[in-house]
XYZ file of C-alpha atoms in Angstrom:
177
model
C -120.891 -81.832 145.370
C -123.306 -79.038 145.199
C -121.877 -75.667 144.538
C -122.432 -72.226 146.450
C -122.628 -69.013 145.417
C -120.708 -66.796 148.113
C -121.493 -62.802 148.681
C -117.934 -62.099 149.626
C -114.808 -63.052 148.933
C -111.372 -62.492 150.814
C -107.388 -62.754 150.052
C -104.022 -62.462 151.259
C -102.304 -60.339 148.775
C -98.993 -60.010 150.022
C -98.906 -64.365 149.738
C -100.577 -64.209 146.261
C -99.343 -61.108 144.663
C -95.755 -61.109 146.118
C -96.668 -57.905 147.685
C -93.740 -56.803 150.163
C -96.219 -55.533 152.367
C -98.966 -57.299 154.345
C -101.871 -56.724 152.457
C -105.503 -58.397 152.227
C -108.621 -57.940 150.240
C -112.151 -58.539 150.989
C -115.014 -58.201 148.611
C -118.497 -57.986 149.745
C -121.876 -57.964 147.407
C -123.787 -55.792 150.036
C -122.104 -52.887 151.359
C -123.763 -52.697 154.541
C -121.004 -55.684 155.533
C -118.602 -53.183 156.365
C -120.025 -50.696 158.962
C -121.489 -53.379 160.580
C -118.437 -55.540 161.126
C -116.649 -52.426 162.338
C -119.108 -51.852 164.945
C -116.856 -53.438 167.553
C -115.666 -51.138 170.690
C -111.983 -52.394 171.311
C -109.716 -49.555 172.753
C -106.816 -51.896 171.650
C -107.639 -51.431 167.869
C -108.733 -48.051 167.392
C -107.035 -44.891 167.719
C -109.402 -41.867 169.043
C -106.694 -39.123 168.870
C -105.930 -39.600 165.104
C -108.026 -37.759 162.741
C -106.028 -40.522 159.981
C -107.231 -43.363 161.930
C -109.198 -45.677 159.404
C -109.465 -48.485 161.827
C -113.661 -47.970 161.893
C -113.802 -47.964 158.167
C -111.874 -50.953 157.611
C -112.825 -54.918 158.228
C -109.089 -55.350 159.559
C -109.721 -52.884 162.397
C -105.953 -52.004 163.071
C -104.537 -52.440 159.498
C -103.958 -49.471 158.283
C -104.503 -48.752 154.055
C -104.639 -51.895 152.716
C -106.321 -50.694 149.987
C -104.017 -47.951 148.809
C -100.795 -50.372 149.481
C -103.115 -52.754 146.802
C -103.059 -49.492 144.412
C -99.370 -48.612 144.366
C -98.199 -51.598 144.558
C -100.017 -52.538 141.146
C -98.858 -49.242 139.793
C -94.688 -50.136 140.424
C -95.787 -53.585 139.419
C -97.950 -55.399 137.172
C -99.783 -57.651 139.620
C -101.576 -59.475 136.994
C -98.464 -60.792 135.200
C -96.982 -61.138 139.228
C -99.875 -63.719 140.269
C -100.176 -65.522 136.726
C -96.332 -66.364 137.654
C -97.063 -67.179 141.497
C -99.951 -69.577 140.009
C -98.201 -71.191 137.352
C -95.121 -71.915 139.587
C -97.146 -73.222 142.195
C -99.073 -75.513 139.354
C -95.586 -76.747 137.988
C -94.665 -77.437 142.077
C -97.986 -79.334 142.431
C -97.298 -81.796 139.493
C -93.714 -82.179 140.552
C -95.449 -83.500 143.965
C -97.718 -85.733 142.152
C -94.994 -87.539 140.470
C -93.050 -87.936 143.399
C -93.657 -90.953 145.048
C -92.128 -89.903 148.190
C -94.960 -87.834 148.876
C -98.875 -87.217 148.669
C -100.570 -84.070 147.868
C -103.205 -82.516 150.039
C -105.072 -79.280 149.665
C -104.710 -79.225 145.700
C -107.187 -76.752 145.227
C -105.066 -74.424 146.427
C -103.837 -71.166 143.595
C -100.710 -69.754 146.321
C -99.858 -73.107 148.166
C -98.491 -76.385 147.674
C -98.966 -78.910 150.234
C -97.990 -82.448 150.892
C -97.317 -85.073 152.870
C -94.214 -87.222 153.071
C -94.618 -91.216 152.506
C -93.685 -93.176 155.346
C -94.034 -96.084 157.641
C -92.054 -94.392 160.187
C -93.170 -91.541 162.008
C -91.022 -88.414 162.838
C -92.745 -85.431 164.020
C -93.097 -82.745 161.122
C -91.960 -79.903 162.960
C -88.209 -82.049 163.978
C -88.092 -82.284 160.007
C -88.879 -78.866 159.906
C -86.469 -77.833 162.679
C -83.749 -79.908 160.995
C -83.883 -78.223 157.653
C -83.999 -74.379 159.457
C -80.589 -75.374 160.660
C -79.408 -75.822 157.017
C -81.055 -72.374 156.414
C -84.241 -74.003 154.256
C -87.424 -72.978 155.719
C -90.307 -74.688 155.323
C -93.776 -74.371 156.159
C -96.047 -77.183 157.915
C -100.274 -77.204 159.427
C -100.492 -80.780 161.735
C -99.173 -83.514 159.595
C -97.852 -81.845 156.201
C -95.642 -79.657 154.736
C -96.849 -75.828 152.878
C -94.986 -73.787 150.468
C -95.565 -70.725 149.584
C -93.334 -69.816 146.728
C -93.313 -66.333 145.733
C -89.966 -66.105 145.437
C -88.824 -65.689 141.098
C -85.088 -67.635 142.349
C -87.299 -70.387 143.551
C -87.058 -72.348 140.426
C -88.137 -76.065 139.603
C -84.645 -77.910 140.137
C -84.562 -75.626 143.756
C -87.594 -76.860 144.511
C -86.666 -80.830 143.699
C -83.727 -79.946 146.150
C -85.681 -79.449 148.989
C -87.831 -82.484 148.365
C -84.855 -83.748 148.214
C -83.598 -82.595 151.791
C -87.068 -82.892 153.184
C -86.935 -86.394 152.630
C -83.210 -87.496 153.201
C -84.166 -85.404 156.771
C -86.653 -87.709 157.147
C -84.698 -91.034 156.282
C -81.919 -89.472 158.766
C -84.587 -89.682 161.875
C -85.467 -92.558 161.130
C -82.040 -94.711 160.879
């Protein structure tokens, strides 16, 4: 596979940095990327009677400060040591997955997600799985045909995670039977 060399660069902060407000981040090599993203006329998204109103000077148009939510919230909390945790939980998650022979992972490039698929013959429609556990208060992510975690939670520890494995599947062999 050949690799690419990208001029910008874009994340969700408040899913990688357990930031408790919705934050992204977009790095661009050229700074002309900005103003001429922004050059959009939607009355929807920008605020004329607000001399506050970034909306022009931002790429996410109605979002309001990104940036300086991105600030504080690294100087309350050390957002380095917060995503080296997020990433080595998910990496623990991911190898729990690939020792699991109830289930396949997919998208393992991922640093914030895990993702997998559950093993089966059978077919049962992911979001009846996913419907099923809600009702027992576990929430679950899925995209098409697999499952997506997100764990930024600290509580969310190895053995919590085996338990909902655990219920994912027994869901699963419950639909089935």
């Amino acid at each position: 596979m050949e690799a690419v060399v990208s001029t910008q660069s874009t994340g969700d902060c408040h899913k990688c940095l357990n930031l408790n407000q919705q934050c992204s981040l977009l790095l661009v090599k050229e700074g002309s990327v900005l103003p001429d993203v922004s050059r959009i006329t939607a009355p929807y998204l920008f605020h004329k009677d607000s001399e506050y109103d970034i909306a022009n000077r931002s790429f996410q148009c109605g979002r309001r400060a990104d940036g300086f939510k991105l600030w504080f919230c690294d100087k309350v909390d050390d957002l380095d040591a917060q995503a080296t945790l997020i990433y080595d939980r998910n990496a623990r998650f991911k190898k729990i997955i690939a020792n699991d022979p109830r289930f396949i992972p997919v998208l393992t490039q991922s640093l914030t997600h895990t993702c997998f698929k559950l093993v089966s013959d059978k077919k049962v429609q992911i979001h009846e799985i996913t419907a099923a556990l809600r009702k027992e208060q576990i929430f679950v992510e899925y995209h098409k045909d697999y499952f997506r975690t997100v764990c930024v939670n600290q509580n969310i520890t190895e053995q919590v995670f085996r338990e909902v494995l655990d219920r994912i599947f027994t869901t699963h062999q419950q639909m089935i039977d």
